[in-house]
GROMACS .gro file of N, CA and C in nm:
model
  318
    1UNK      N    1 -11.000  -4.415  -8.542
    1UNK     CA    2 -10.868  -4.463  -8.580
    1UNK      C    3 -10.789  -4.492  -8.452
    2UNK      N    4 -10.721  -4.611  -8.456
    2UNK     CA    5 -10.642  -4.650  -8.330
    2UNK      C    6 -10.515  -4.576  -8.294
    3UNK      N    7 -10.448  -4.571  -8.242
    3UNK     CA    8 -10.295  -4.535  -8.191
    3UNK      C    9 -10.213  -4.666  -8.229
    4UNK      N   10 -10.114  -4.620  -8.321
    4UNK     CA   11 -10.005  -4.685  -8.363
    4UNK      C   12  -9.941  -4.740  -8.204
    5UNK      N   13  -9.847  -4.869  -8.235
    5UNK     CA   14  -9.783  -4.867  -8.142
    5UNK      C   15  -9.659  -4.789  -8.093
    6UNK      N   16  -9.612  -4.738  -8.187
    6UNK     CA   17  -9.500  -4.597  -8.157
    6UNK      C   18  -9.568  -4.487  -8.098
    7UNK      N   19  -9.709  -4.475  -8.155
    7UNK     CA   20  -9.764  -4.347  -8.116
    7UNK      C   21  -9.786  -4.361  -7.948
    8UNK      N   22  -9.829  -4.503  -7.887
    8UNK     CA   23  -9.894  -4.572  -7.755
    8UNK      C   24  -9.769  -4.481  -7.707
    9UNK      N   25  -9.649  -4.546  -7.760
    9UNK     CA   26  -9.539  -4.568  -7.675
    9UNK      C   27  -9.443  -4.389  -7.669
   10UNK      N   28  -9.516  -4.331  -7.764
   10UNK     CA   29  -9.445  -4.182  -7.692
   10UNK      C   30  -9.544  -4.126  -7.599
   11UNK      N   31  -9.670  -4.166  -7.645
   11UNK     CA   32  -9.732  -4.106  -7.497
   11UNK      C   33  -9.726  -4.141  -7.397
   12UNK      N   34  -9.688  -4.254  -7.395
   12UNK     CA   35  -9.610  -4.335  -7.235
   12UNK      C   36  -9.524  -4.252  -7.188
   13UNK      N   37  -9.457  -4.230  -7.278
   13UNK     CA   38  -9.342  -4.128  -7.291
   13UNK      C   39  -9.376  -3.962  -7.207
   14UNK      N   40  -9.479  -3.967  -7.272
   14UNK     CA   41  -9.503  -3.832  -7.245
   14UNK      C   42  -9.578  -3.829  -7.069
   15UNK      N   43  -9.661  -3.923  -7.086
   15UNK     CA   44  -9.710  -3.951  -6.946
   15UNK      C   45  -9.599  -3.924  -6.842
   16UNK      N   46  -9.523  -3.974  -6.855
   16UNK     CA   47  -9.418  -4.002  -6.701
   16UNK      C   48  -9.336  -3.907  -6.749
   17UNK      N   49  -9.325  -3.814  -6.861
   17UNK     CA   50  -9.216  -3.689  -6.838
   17UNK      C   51  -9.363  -3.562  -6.812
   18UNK      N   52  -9.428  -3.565  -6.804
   18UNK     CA   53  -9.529  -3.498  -6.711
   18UNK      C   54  -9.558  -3.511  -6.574
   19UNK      N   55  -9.576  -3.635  -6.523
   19UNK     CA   56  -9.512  -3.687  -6.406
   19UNK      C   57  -9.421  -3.613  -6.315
   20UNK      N   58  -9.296  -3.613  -6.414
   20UNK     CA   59  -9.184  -3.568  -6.357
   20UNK      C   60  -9.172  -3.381  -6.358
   21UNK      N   61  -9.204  -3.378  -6.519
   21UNK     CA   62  -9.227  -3.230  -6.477
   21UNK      C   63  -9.346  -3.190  -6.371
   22UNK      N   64  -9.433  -3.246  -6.338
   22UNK     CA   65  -9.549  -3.180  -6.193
   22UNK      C   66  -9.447  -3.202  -6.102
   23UNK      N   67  -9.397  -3.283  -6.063
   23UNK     CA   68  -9.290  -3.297  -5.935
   23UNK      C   69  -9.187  -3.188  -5.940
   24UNK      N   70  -9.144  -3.172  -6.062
   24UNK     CA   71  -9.033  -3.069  -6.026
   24UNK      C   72  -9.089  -2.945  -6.037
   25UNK      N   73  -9.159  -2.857  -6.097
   25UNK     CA   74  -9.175  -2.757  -6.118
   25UNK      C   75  -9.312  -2.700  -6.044
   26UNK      N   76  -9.370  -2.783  -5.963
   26UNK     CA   77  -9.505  -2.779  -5.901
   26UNK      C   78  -9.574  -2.669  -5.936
   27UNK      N   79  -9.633  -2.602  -5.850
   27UNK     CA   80  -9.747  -2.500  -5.900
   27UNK      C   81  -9.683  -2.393  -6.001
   28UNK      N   82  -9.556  -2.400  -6.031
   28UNK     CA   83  -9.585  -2.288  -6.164
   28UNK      C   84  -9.646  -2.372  -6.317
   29UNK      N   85  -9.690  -2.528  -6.308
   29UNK     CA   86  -9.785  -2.541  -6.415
   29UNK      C   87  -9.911  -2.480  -6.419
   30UNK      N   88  -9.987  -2.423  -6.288
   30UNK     CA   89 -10.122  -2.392  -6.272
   30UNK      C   90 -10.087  -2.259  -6.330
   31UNK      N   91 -10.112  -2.292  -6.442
   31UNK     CA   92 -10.136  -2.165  -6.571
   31UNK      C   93 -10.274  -2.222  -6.662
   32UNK      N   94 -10.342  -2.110  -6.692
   32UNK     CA   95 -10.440  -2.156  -6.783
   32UNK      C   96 -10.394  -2.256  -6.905
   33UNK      N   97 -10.262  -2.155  -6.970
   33UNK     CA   98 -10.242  -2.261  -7.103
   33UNK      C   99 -10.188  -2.369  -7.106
   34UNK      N  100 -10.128  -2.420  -6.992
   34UNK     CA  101 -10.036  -2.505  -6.945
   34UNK      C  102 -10.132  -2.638  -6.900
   35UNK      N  103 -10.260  -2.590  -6.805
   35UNK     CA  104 -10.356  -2.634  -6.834
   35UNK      C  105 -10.434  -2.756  -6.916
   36UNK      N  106 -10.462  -2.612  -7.012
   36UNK     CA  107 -10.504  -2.647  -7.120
   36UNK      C  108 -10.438  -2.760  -7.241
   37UNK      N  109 -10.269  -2.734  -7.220
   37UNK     CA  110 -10.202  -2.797  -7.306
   37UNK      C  111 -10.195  -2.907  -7.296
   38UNK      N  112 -10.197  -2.982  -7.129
   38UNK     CA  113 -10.133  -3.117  -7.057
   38UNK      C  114 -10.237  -3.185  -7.044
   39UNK      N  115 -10.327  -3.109  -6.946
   39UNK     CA  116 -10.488  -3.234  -6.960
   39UNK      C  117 -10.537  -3.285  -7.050
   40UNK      N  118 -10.586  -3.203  -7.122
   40UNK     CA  119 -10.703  -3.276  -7.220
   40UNK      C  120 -10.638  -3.380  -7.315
   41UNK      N  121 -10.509  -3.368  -7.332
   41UNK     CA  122 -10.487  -3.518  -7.380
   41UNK      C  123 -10.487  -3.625  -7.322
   42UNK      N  124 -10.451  -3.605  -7.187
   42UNK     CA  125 -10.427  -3.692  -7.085
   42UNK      C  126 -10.550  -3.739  -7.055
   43UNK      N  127 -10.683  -3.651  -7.047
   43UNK     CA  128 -10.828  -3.741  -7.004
   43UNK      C  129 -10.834  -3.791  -7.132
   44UNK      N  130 -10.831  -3.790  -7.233
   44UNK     CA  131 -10.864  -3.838  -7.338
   44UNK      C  132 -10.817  -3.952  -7.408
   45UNK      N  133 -10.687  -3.979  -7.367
   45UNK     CA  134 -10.641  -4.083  -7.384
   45UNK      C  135 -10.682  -4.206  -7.231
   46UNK      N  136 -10.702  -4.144  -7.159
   46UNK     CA  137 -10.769  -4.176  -7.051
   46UNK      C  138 -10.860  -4.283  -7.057
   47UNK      N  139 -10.976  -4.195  -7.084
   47UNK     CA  140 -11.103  -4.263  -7.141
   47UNK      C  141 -11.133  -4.350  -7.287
   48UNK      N  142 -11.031  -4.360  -7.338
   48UNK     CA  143 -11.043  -4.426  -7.473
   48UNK      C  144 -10.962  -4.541  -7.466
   49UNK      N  145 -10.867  -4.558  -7.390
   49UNK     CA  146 -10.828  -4.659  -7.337
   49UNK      C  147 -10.911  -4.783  -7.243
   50UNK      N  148 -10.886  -4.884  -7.325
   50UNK     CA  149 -10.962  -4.998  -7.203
   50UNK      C  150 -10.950  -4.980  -7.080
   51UNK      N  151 -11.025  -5.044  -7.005
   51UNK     CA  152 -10.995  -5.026  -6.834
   51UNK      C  153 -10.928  -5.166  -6.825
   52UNK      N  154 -10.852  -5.250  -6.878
   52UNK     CA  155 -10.793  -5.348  -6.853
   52UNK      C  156 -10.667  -5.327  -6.888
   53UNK      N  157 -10.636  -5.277  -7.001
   53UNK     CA  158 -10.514  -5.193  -7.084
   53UNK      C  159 -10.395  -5.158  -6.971
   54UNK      N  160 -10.282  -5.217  -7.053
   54UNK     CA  161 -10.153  -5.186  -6.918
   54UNK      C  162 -10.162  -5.081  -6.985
   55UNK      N  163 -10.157  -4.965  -7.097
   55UNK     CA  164 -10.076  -4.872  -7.125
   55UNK      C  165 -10.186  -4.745  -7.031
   56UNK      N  166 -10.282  -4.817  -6.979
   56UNK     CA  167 -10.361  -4.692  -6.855
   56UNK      C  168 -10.233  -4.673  -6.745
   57UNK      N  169 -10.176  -4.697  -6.704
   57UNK     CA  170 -10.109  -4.735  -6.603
   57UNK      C  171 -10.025  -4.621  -6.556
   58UNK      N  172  -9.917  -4.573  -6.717
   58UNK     CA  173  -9.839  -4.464  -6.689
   58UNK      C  174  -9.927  -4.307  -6.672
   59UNK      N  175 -10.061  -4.314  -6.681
   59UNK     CA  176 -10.170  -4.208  -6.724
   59UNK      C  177 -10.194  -4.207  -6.583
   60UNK      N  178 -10.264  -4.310  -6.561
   60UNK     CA  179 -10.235  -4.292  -6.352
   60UNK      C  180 -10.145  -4.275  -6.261
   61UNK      N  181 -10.016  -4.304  -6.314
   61UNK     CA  182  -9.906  -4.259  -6.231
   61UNK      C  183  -9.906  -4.139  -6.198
   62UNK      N  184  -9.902  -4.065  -6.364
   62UNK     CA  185  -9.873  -3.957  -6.378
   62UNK      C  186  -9.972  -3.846  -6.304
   63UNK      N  187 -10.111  -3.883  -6.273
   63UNK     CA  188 -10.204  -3.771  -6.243
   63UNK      C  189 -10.168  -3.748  -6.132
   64UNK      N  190 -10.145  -3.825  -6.009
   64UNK     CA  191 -10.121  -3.786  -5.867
   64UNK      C  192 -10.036  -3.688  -5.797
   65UNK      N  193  -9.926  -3.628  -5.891
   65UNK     CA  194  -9.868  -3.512  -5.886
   65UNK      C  195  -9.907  -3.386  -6.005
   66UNK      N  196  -9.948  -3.428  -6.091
   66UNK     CA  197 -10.046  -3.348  -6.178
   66UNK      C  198 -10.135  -3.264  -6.090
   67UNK      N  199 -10.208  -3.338  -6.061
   67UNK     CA  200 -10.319  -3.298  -5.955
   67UNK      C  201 -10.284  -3.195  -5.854
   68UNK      N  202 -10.177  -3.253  -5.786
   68UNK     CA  203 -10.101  -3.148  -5.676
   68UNK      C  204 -10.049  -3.062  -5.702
   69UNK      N  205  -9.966  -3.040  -5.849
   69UNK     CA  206  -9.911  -2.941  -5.982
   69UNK      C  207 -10.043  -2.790  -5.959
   70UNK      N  208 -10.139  -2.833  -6.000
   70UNK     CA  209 -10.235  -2.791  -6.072
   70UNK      C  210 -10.348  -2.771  -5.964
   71UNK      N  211 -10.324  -2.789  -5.866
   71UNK     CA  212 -10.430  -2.777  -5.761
   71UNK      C  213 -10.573  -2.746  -5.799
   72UNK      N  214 -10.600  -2.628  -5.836
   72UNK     CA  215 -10.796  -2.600  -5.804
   72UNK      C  216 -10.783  -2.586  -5.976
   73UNK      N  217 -10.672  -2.548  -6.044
   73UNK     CA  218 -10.634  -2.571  -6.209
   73UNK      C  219 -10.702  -2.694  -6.256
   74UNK      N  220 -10.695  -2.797  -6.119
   74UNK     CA  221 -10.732  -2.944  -6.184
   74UNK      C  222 -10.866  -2.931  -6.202
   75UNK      N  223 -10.967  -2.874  -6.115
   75UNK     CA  224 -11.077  -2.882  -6.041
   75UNK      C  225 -11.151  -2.912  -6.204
   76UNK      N  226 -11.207  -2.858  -6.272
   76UNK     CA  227 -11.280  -2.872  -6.392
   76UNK      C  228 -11.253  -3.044  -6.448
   77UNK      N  229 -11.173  -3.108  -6.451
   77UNK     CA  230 -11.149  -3.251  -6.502
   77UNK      C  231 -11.158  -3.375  -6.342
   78UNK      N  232 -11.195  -3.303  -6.235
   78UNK     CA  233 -11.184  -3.388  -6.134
   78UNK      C  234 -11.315  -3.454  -6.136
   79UNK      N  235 -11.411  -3.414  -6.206
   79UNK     CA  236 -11.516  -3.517  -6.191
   79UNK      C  237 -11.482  -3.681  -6.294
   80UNK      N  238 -11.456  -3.648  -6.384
   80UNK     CA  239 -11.364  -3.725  -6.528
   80UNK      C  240 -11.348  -3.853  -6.429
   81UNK      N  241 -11.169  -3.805  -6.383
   81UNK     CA  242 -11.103  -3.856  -6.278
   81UNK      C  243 -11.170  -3.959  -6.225
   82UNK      N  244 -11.223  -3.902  -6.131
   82UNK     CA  245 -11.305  -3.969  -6.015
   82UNK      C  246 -11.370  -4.066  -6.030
   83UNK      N  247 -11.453  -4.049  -6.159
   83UNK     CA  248 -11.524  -4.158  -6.247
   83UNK      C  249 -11.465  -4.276  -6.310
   84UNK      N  250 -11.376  -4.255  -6.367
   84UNK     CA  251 -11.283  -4.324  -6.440
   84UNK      C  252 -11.234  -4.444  -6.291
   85UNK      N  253 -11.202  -4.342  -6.251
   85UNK     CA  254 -11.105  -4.424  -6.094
   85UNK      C  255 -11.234  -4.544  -6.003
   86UNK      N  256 -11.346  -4.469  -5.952
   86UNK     CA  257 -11.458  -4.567  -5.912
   86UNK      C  258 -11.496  -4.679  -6.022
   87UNK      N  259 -11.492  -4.635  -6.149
   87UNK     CA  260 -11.524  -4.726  -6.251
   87UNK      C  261 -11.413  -4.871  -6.222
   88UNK      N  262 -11.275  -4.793  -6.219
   88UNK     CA  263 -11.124  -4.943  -6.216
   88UNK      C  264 -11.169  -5.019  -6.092
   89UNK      N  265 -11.166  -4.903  -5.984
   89UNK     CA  266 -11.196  -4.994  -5.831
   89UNK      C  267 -11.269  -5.081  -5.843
   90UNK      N  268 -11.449  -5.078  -5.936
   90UNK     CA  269 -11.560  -5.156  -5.900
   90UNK      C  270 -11.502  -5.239  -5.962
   91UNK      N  271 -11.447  -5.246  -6.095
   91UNK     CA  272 -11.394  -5.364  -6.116
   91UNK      C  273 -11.288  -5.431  -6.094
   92UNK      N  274 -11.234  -5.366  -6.063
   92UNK     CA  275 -11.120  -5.462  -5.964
   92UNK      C  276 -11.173  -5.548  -5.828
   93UNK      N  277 -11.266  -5.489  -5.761
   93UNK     CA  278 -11.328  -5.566  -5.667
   93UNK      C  279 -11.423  -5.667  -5.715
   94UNK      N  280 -11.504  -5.630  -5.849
   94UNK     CA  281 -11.574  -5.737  -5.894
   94UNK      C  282 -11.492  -5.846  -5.930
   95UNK      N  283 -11.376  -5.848  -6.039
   95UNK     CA  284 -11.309  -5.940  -6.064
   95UNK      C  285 -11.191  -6.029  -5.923
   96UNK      N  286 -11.232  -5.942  -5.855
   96UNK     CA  287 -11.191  -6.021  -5.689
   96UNK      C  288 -11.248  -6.122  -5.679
   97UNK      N  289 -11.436  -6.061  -5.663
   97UNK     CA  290 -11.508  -6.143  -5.603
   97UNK      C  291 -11.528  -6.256  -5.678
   98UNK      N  292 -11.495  -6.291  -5.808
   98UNK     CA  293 -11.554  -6.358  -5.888
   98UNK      C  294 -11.406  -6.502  -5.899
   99UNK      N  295 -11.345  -6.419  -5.871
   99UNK     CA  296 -11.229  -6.525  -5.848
   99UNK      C  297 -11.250  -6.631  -5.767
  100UNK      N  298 -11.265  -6.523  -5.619
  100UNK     CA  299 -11.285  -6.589  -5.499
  100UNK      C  300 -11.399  -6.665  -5.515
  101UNK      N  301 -11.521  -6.615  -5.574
  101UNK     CA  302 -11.605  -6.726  -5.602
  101UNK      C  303 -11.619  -6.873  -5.683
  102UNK      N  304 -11.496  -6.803  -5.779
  102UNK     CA  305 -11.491  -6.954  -5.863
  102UNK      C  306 -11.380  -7.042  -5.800
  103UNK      N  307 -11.275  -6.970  -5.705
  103UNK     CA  308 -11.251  -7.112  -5.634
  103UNK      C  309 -11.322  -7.209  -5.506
  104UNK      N  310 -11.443  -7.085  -5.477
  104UNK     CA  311 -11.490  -7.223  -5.352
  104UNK      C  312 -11.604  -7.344  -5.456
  105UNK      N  313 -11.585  -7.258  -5.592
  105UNK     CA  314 -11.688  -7.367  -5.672
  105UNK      C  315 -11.588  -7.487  -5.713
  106UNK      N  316 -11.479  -7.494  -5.724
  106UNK     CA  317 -11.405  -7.626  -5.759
  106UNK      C  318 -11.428  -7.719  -5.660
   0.00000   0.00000   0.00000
């Protein structure tokens, strides 16, 4: 079953007020349940999302102080991450190259 577009749009929501709460409140999120409560939606909506999809966007904002939030807390979902992230890069560089290739073909 898909995500409504209200539903997209509070987790946007929720993305960047997580964001903000890792920035302000830094390592007192590295709690187990706190954890437990914030990630796993966050990889999950993650990965179920297209890799072309603008609504990935606020999900990546948001991890880079997450991460720093949550320090070695993160460690168990950093392989996820990492994957996800080499996965955007290759294609972002593929759809580079393919550009650049189709204009020296005109």
């Amino acid at each position: 079953m898909t995500d409504s577009a209200a539903q997209i749009k509070n987790k946007l929501v929720l993305w960047d007020a997580m964001g903000t709460l890792s920035e302000t409140v830094g390592s007192a999120l590295n709690r187990p349940r706190y954890i437990e409560g914030l990630v796993p939606p966050m990889i999950q909506f993650m990965l179920e999302t297209a890799d072309d999809d603008v609504n990935l966007y606020p999900v990546l904002q948001a991890l880079p102080p997450l991460i720093l939030s949550l320090n070695v807390g993160f460690q168990q979902y950093a392989g996820v991450v990492f994957n996800k992230s080499i996965t955007l890069i290759e294609k972002t560089i593929l759809g580079i190259a393919v550009s650049h290739s189709c204009d020296t073909c005109q």
